[in-house]
mmCIF file of C-alpha atoms in Angstrom:
data_model
loop_
_atom_site.group_PDB
_atom_site.id
_atom_site.type_symbol
_atom_site.label_atom_id
_atom_site.label_comp_id
_atom_site.label_asym_id
_atom_site.label_seq_id
_atom_site.Cartn_x
_atom_site.Cartn_y
_atom_site.Cartn_z
ATOM 1 C CA UNK U 1258 -73.378 -12.741 -131.222
ATOM 2 C CA UNK U 1259 -70.550 -10.400 -130.184
ATOM 3 C CA UNK U 1260 -67.660 -12.049 -128.389
ATOM 4 C CA UNK U 1261 -66.571 -8.594 -127.179
ATOM 5 C CA UNK U 1262 -68.749 -5.555 -126.950
ATOM 6 C CA UNK U 1263 -67.300 -2.100 -125.621
ATOM 7 C CA UNK U 1264 -69.462 1.028 -125.192
ATOM 8 C CA UNK U 1265 -68.055 4.485 -124.219
ATOM 9 C CA UNK U 1266 -65.107 2.659 -122.504
ATOM 10 C CA UNK U 1267 -62.604 5.055 -120.915
ATOM 11 C CA UNK U 1268 -59.471 4.341 -118.915
ATOM 12 C CA UNK U 1269 -56.941 6.410 -117.021
ATOM 13 C CA UNK U 1270 -53.633 5.886 -115.125
ATOM 14 C CA UNK U 1271 -52.511 7.832 -112.115
ATOM 15 C CA UNK U 1272 -54.320 10.115 -109.790
ATOM 16 C CA UNK U 1273 -54.907 13.847 -109.243
ATOM 17 C CA UNK U 1274 -52.489 15.993 -111.186
ATOM 18 C CA UNK U 1275 -50.687 12.908 -112.453
ATOM 19 C CA UNK U 1276 -53.782 11.351 -113.939
ATOM 20 C CA UNK U 1277 -53.598 10.724 -117.730
ATOM 21 C CA UNK U 1278 -56.390 9.322 -119.764
ATOM 22 C CA UNK U 1279 -55.290 6.438 -122.123
ATOM 23 C CA UNK U 1280 -58.602 5.299 -123.706
ATOM 24 C CA UNK U 1281 -61.460 7.683 -124.806
ATOM 25 C CA UNK U 1282 -65.020 6.460 -125.412
ATOM 26 C CA UNK U 1283 -64.179 3.255 -127.100
ATOM 27 C CA UNK U 1284 -67.203 1.705 -128.993
ATOM 28 C CA UNK U 1285 -66.490 -1.675 -130.602
ATOM 29 C CA UNK U 1286 -68.087 -5.069 -131.374
ATOM 30 C CA UNK U 1287 -66.058 -8.118 -132.306
ATOM 31 C CA UNK U 1288 -68.183 -11.005 -133.502
ATOM 32 C CA UNK U 1289 -67.768 -14.669 -132.480
ATOM 33 C CA UNK U 1290 -65.252 -16.343 -134.764
ATOM 34 C CA UNK U 1291 -63.732 -13.199 -136.126
ATOM 35 C CA UNK U 1292 -60.037 -12.706 -136.613
ATOM 36 C CA UNK U 1293 -59.451 -8.980 -135.843
ATOM 37 C CA UNK U 1294 -56.029 -7.068 -135.826
ATOM 38 C CA UNK U 1295 -55.662 -3.901 -133.657
ATOM 39 C CA UNK U 1296 -52.916 -1.666 -135.109
ATOM 40 C CA UNK U 1297 -51.611 1.904 -134.120
ATOM 41 C CA UNK U 1298 -48.466 3.606 -132.920
ATOM 42 C CA UNK U 1299 -46.799 2.842 -129.678
ATOM 43 C CA UNK U 1300 -48.567 4.595 -126.829
ATOM 44 C CA UNK U 1301 -51.861 4.665 -128.538
ATOM 45 C CA UNK U 1302 -53.685 2.408 -125.866
ATOM 46 C CA UNK U 1303 -53.692 -0.979 -127.777
ATOM 47 C CA UNK U 1304 -52.171 -3.010 -124.990
ATOM 48 C CA UNK U 1305 -54.360 -1.236 -122.367
ATOM 49 C CA UNK U 1306 -57.413 -2.116 -124.264
ATOM 50 C CA UNK U 1307 -56.399 -5.592 -124.758
ATOM 51 C CA UNK U 1308 -55.805 -6.038 -121.034
ATOM 52 C CA UNK U 1309 -59.183 -4.676 -120.272
ATOM 53 C CA UNK U 1310 -60.768 -7.248 -122.719
ATOM 54 C CA UNK U 1311 -58.893 -10.095 -120.930
ATOM 55 C CA UNK U 1312 -59.960 -9.073 -117.476
ATOM 56 C CA UNK U 1313 -56.284 -8.229 -116.404
ATOM 57 C CA UNK U 1314 -57.188 -4.624 -115.673
ATOM 58 C CA UNK U 1315 -60.409 -3.407 -114.016
ATOM 59 C CA UNK U 1316 -62.781 -1.371 -116.216
ATOM 60 C CA UNK U 1317 -63.301 2.160 -114.810
ATOM 61 C CA UNK U 1318 -65.906 3.924 -117.076
ATOM 62 C CA UNK U 1319 -68.271 2.715 -119.659
ATOM 63 C CA UNK U 1320 -68.999 -0.800 -120.459
ATOM 64 C CA UNK U 1321 -67.124 -3.776 -121.660
ATOM 65 C CA UNK U 1322 -68.805 -7.155 -122.064
ATOM 66 C CA UNK U 1323 -66.676 -10.256 -122.970
ATOM 67 C CA UNK U 1324 -68.129 -13.539 -123.842
ATOM 68 C CA UNK U 1325 -71.529 -12.298 -122.489
ATOM 69 C CA UNK U 1326 -70.048 -11.086 -119.139
ATOM 70 C CA UNK U 1327 -70.087 -7.413 -118.147
ATOM 71 C CA UNK U 1328 -66.457 -6.702 -116.674
ATOM 72 C CA UNK U 1329 -67.144 -3.311 -115.160
ATOM 73 C CA UNK U 1330 -67.661 -3.891 -111.470
ATOM 74 C CA UNK U 1331 -67.118 -7.842 -111.881
ATOM 75 C CA UNK U 1332 -65.780 -9.635 -108.917
ATOM 76 C CA UNK U 1333 -62.514 -11.690 -108.783
ATOM 77 C CA UNK U 1334 -64.502 -14.925 -109.129
ATOM 78 C CA UNK U 1335 -66.304 -13.744 -112.141
ATOM 79 C CA UNK U 1336 -63.012 -12.541 -113.609
ATOM 80 C CA UNK U 1337 -61.345 -15.913 -112.756
ATOM 81 C CA UNK U 1338 -63.973 -17.872 -114.605
ATOM 82 C CA UNK U 1339 -63.647 -15.462 -117.639
ATOM 83 C CA UNK U 1340 -59.935 -15.842 -117.865
ATOM 84 C CA UNK U 1341 -60.319 -19.596 -118.050
ATOM 85 C CA UNK U 1342 -62.143 -19.064 -121.354
ATOM 86 C CA UNK U 1343 -59.359 -16.936 -122.814
ATOM 87 C CA UNK U 1344 -56.013 -17.781 -124.248
ATOM 88 C CA UNK U 1345 -53.373 -15.223 -123.873
ATOM 89 C CA UNK U 1346 -50.286 -14.975 -126.168
ATOM 90 C CA UNK U 1347 -47.664 -12.244 -125.570
ATOM 91 C CA UNK U 1348 -44.523 -11.023 -127.340
ATOM 92 C CA UNK U 1349 -42.318 -12.245 -124.454
ATOM 93 C CA UNK U 1350 -43.942 -15.820 -124.670
ATOM 94 C CA UNK U 1351 -43.696 -16.102 -120.845
ATOM 95 C CA UNK U 1352 -42.622 -19.758 -120.778
ATOM 96 C CA UNK U 1353 -41.437 -21.224 -117.564
ATOM 97 C CA UNK U 1354 -37.773 -21.859 -118.053
ATOM 98 C CA UNK U 1355 -37.622 -24.908 -115.665
ATOM 99 C CA UNK U 1356 -40.389 -26.801 -117.493
ATOM 100 C CA UNK U 1357 -40.266 -28.620 -120.765
ATOM 101 C CA UNK U 1358 -42.343 -27.601 -123.809
ATOM 102 C CA UNK U 1359 -44.730 -30.284 -122.953
ATOM 103 C CA UNK U 1360 -44.962 -29.341 -119.392
ATOM 104 C CA UNK U 1361 -45.416 -25.713 -120.180
ATOM 105 C CA UNK U 1362 -48.437 -26.719 -122.349
ATOM 106 C CA UNK U 1363 -49.784 -29.115 -119.722
ATOM 107 C CA UNK U 1364 -49.772 -26.551 -117.068
ATOM 108 C CA UNK U 1365 -52.529 -24.649 -119.082
ATOM 109 C CA UNK U 1366 -54.725 -27.748 -118.853
ATOM 110 C CA UNK U 1367 -54.135 -28.112 -115.116
ATOM 111 C CA UNK U 1368 -55.822 -24.713 -114.582
ATOM 112 C CA UNK U 1369 -59.130 -26.076 -116.017
ATOM 113 C CA UNK U 1370 -60.993 -28.500 -113.713
ATOM 114 C CA UNK U 1371 -62.553 -30.293 -116.673
ATOM 115 C CA UNK U 1372 -59.162 -31.192 -117.941
ATOM 116 C CA UNK U 1373 -57.718 -32.494 -114.723
ATOM 117 C CA UNK U 1374 -57.767 -36.115 -115.521
ATOM 118 C CA UNK U 1375 -55.740 -38.812 -117.323
ATOM 119 C CA UNK U 1376 -54.648 -38.014 -120.713
ATOM 120 C CA UNK U 1377 -53.595 -34.377 -120.369
ATOM 121 C CA UNK U 1378 -49.953 -35.354 -121.177
ATOM 122 C CA UNK U 1379 -51.162 -36.715 -124.543
ATOM 123 C CA UNK U 1380 -53.389 -33.558 -125.150
ATOM 124 C CA UNK U 1381 -50.224 -31.394 -124.504
ATOM 125 C CA UNK U 1382 -48.211 -33.455 -126.858
ATOM 126 C CA UNK U 1383 -50.885 -33.532 -129.592
ATOM 127 C CA UNK U 1384 -51.110 -29.646 -129.531
ATOM 128 C CA UNK U 1385 -47.423 -29.295 -129.820
ATOM 129 C CA UNK U 1386 -47.525 -31.648 -132.715
ATOM 130 C CA UNK U 1387 -50.154 -29.513 -134.326
ATOM 131 C CA UNK U 1388 -47.862 -26.426 -134.106
ATOM 132 C CA UNK U 1389 -44.949 -28.488 -135.504
ATOM 133 C CA UNK U 1390 -43.100 -29.358 -132.445
ATOM 134 C CA UNK U 1391 -43.479 -33.062 -132.094
ATOM 135 C CA UNK U 1392 -39.713 -33.437 -131.917
ATOM 136 C CA UNK U 1393 -39.317 -30.798 -129.166
ATOM 137 C CA UNK U 1394 -41.665 -32.100 -126.496
ATOM 138 C CA UNK U 1395 -39.005 -32.475 -123.926
ATOM 139 C CA UNK U 1396 -36.919 -29.500 -124.739
ATOM 140 C CA UNK U 1397 -36.496 -26.577 -122.352
ATOM 141 C CA UNK U 1398 -37.154 -23.026 -123.524
ATOM 142 C CA UNK U 1399 -33.381 -22.361 -123.610
ATOM 143 C CA UNK U 1400 -33.027 -25.040 -126.122
ATOM 144 C CA UNK U 1401 -35.708 -23.564 -128.430
ATOM 145 C CA UNK U 1402 -35.580 -20.783 -131.188
ATOM 146 C CA UNK U 1403 -37.615 -17.745 -130.811
ATOM 147 C CA UNK U 1404 -40.030 -19.092 -133.339
ATOM 148 C CA UNK U 1405 -40.264 -22.335 -131.434
ATOM 149 C CA UNK U 1406 -40.945 -20.714 -128.206
ATOM 150 C CA UNK U 1407 -43.742 -18.679 -129.717
ATOM 151 C CA UNK U 1408 -45.261 -21.914 -131.003
ATOM 152 C CA UNK U 1409 -45.093 -23.420 -127.611
ATOM 153 C CA UNK U 1410 -46.964 -20.311 -126.220
ATOM 154 C CA UNK U 1411 -49.615 -20.689 -128.961
ATOM 155 C CA UNK U 1412 -49.986 -24.265 -128.077
ATOM 156 C CA UNK U 1413 -50.392 -23.371 -124.407
ATOM 157 C CA UNK U 1414 -52.912 -20.737 -125.294
ATOM 158 C CA UNK U 1415 -55.048 -23.065 -127.433
ATOM 159 C CA UNK U 1416 -54.768 -26.386 -125.791
ATOM 160 C CA UNK U 1417 -57.817 -25.766 -123.489
ATOM 161 C CA UNK U 1418 -60.026 -24.792 -126.487
ATOM 162 C CA UNK U 1419 -60.598 -21.095 -125.252
ATOM 163 C CA UNK U 1420 -63.399 -19.144 -126.843
ATOM 164 C CA UNK U 1421 -61.204 -16.088 -127.210
ATOM 165 C CA UNK U 1422 -57.566 -15.607 -128.040
ATOM 166 C CA UNK U 1423 -55.912 -12.330 -127.112
ATOM 167 C CA UNK U 1424 -52.406 -11.834 -128.648
ATOM 168 C CA UNK U 1425 -50.081 -8.923 -127.980
ATOM 169 C CA UNK U 1426 -47.384 -8.475 -130.608
ATOM 170 C CA UNK U 1427 -46.690 -12.225 -131.025
ATOM 171 C CA UNK U 1428 -44.389 -11.795 -133.955
ATOM 172 C CA UNK U 1429 -42.446 -8.647 -132.825
ATOM 173 C CA UNK U 1430 -39.213 -10.623 -131.964
ATOM 174 C CA UNK U 1431 -39.503 -13.050 -134.918
ATOM 175 C CA UNK U 1432 -38.010 -12.908 -138.378
ATOM 176 C CA UNK U 1433 -40.401 -12.635 -141.317
ATOM 177 C CA UNK U 1434 -40.686 -16.428 -141.974
ATOM 178 C CA UNK U 1435 -41.147 -17.385 -138.311
ATOM 179 C CA UNK U 1436 -43.603 -14.598 -137.859
ATOM 180 C CA UNK U 1437 -45.759 -15.609 -140.747
ATOM 181 C CA UNK U 1438 -45.583 -19.338 -139.689
ATOM 182 C CA UNK U 1439 -46.696 -18.365 -136.181
ATOM 183 C CA UNK U 1440 -49.916 -16.469 -137.041
ATOM 184 C CA UNK U 1441 -50.786 -18.906 -139.790
ATOM 185 C CA UNK U 1442 -50.720 -21.748 -137.303
ATOM 186 C CA UNK U 1443 -52.664 -19.463 -134.718
ATOM 187 C CA UNK U 1444 -55.227 -18.725 -137.551
ATOM 188 C CA UNK U 1445 -55.568 -22.377 -138.593
ATOM 189 C CA UNK U 1446 -56.067 -23.618 -135.089
ATOM 190 C CA UNK U 1447 -58.422 -20.953 -134.132
ATOM 191 C CA UNK U 1448 -60.656 -21.571 -137.118
ATOM 192 C CA UNK U 1449 -60.670 -25.296 -136.333
ATOM 193 C CA UNK U 1450 -61.709 -24.601 -132.805
ATOM 194 C CA UNK U 1451 -64.096 -21.917 -133.717
ATOM 195 C CA UNK U 1452 -62.726 -19.222 -131.465
ATOM 196 C CA UNK U 1453 -62.255 -15.528 -131.734
ATOM 197 C CA UNK U 1454 -58.862 -13.825 -132.080
ATOM 198 C CA UNK U 1455 -57.928 -10.151 -131.369
ATOM 199 C CA UNK U 1456 -54.322 -9.469 -132.283
ATOM 200 C CA UNK U 1457 -52.318 -6.402 -131.525
ATOM 201 C CA UNK U 1458 -49.490 -5.895 -133.861
ATOM 202 C CA UNK U 1459 -47.243 -3.353 -135.593
ATOM 203 C CA UNK U 1460 -46.240 -6.045 -138.106
ATOM 204 C CA UNK U 1461 -47.580 -5.100 -141.584
ATOM 205 C CA UNK U 1462 -46.397 -8.451 -142.962
ATOM 206 C CA UNK U 1463 -49.405 -10.371 -141.273
ATOM 207 C CA UNK U 1464 -52.314 -8.023 -141.779
ATOM 208 C CA UNK U 1465 -53.773 -10.184 -144.450
ATOM 209 C CA UNK U 1466 -54.860 -13.025 -141.949
ATOM 210 C CA UNK U 1467 -57.486 -10.623 -140.445
ATOM 211 C CA UNK U 1468 -61.120 -10.559 -141.217
ATOM 212 C CA UNK U 1469 -61.082 -6.931 -140.241
ATOM 213 C CA UNK U 1470 -58.374 -4.331 -139.076
ATOM 214 C CA UNK U 1471 -58.887 -1.817 -136.413
ATOM 215 C CA UNK U 1472 -56.660 1.196 -135.964
ATOM 216 C CA UNK U 1473 -55.995 3.249 -132.780
ATOM 217 C CA UNK U 1474 -54.446 6.602 -132.373
ATOM 218 C CA UNK U 1475 -54.149 8.610 -129.085
ATOM 219 C CA UNK U 1476 -56.656 6.417 -127.231
ATOM 220 C CA UNK U 1477 -59.199 6.687 -129.891
ATOM 221 C CA UNK U 1478 -60.572 4.172 -132.408
ATOM 222 C CA UNK U 1479 -60.071 5.891 -135.784
ATOM 223 C CA UNK U 1480 -60.958 2.773 -138.007
ATOM 224 C CA UNK U 1481 -62.828 -0.366 -137.172
ATOM 225 C CA UNK U 1482 -63.857 -1.463 -140.687
ATOM 226 C CA UNK U 1483 -66.520 -4.077 -141.462
ATOM 227 C CA UNK U 1484 -69.063 -4.714 -138.786
ATOM 228 C CA UNK U 1485 -67.407 -2.960 -135.914
ATOM 229 C CA UNK U 1486 -68.610 0.396 -134.496
ATOM 230 C CA UNK U 1487 -66.185 3.088 -133.889
ATOM 231 C CA UNK U 1488 -66.021 6.687 -132.393
ATOM 232 C CA UNK U 1489 -64.253 9.096 -134.869
ATOM 233 C CA UNK U 1490 -61.205 10.796 -133.615
ATOM 234 C CA UNK U 1491 -62.064 14.559 -133.368
#
């Protein structure tokens, strides 16, 4: 079963004479449990495509189904339910500076009704331990290194056991060793939880973690490899 299915997906920014098309007829299938890397030069449309898949932008033209839900025309309540099944990891980790590592991770659990019960502190601590931060539970972001902050972001994304992980340049600000450790942790935990990963990156050092690599140029998929479908760039 496809976790993500896009067909003839197009997207533009601006209106009238300022309108610029960013995505062109995207056809793509990502299967449940796959780890897929999306590559391509800056400005090729990778982040826009990721934001559409995460329900963070409204689909304008074509079809995009995520976890069995059609997103084009979907209402806010539907998108909210979908977002609760997705873990987001971004380059800028987006931790709240006034919360400790454990509280940042706990906050993710508090967004899910099924987790609003006793034991969420323990769940947050266990996930931070799983990413190697058992001794940093009560540290604030300013007390953590870049790699440690990104590990907290991974823990926050995975603690509620999402069905899909969307990661946008999670290693861009990290050195080689830290970046490698971060994606290996992501890979291991996602495998254990059985979720799907789509990871946008320019980092050629981590391509080997993927089951499949997709390449974008100028808003077109030019290579999807494996089981995915692609529309060739003219």
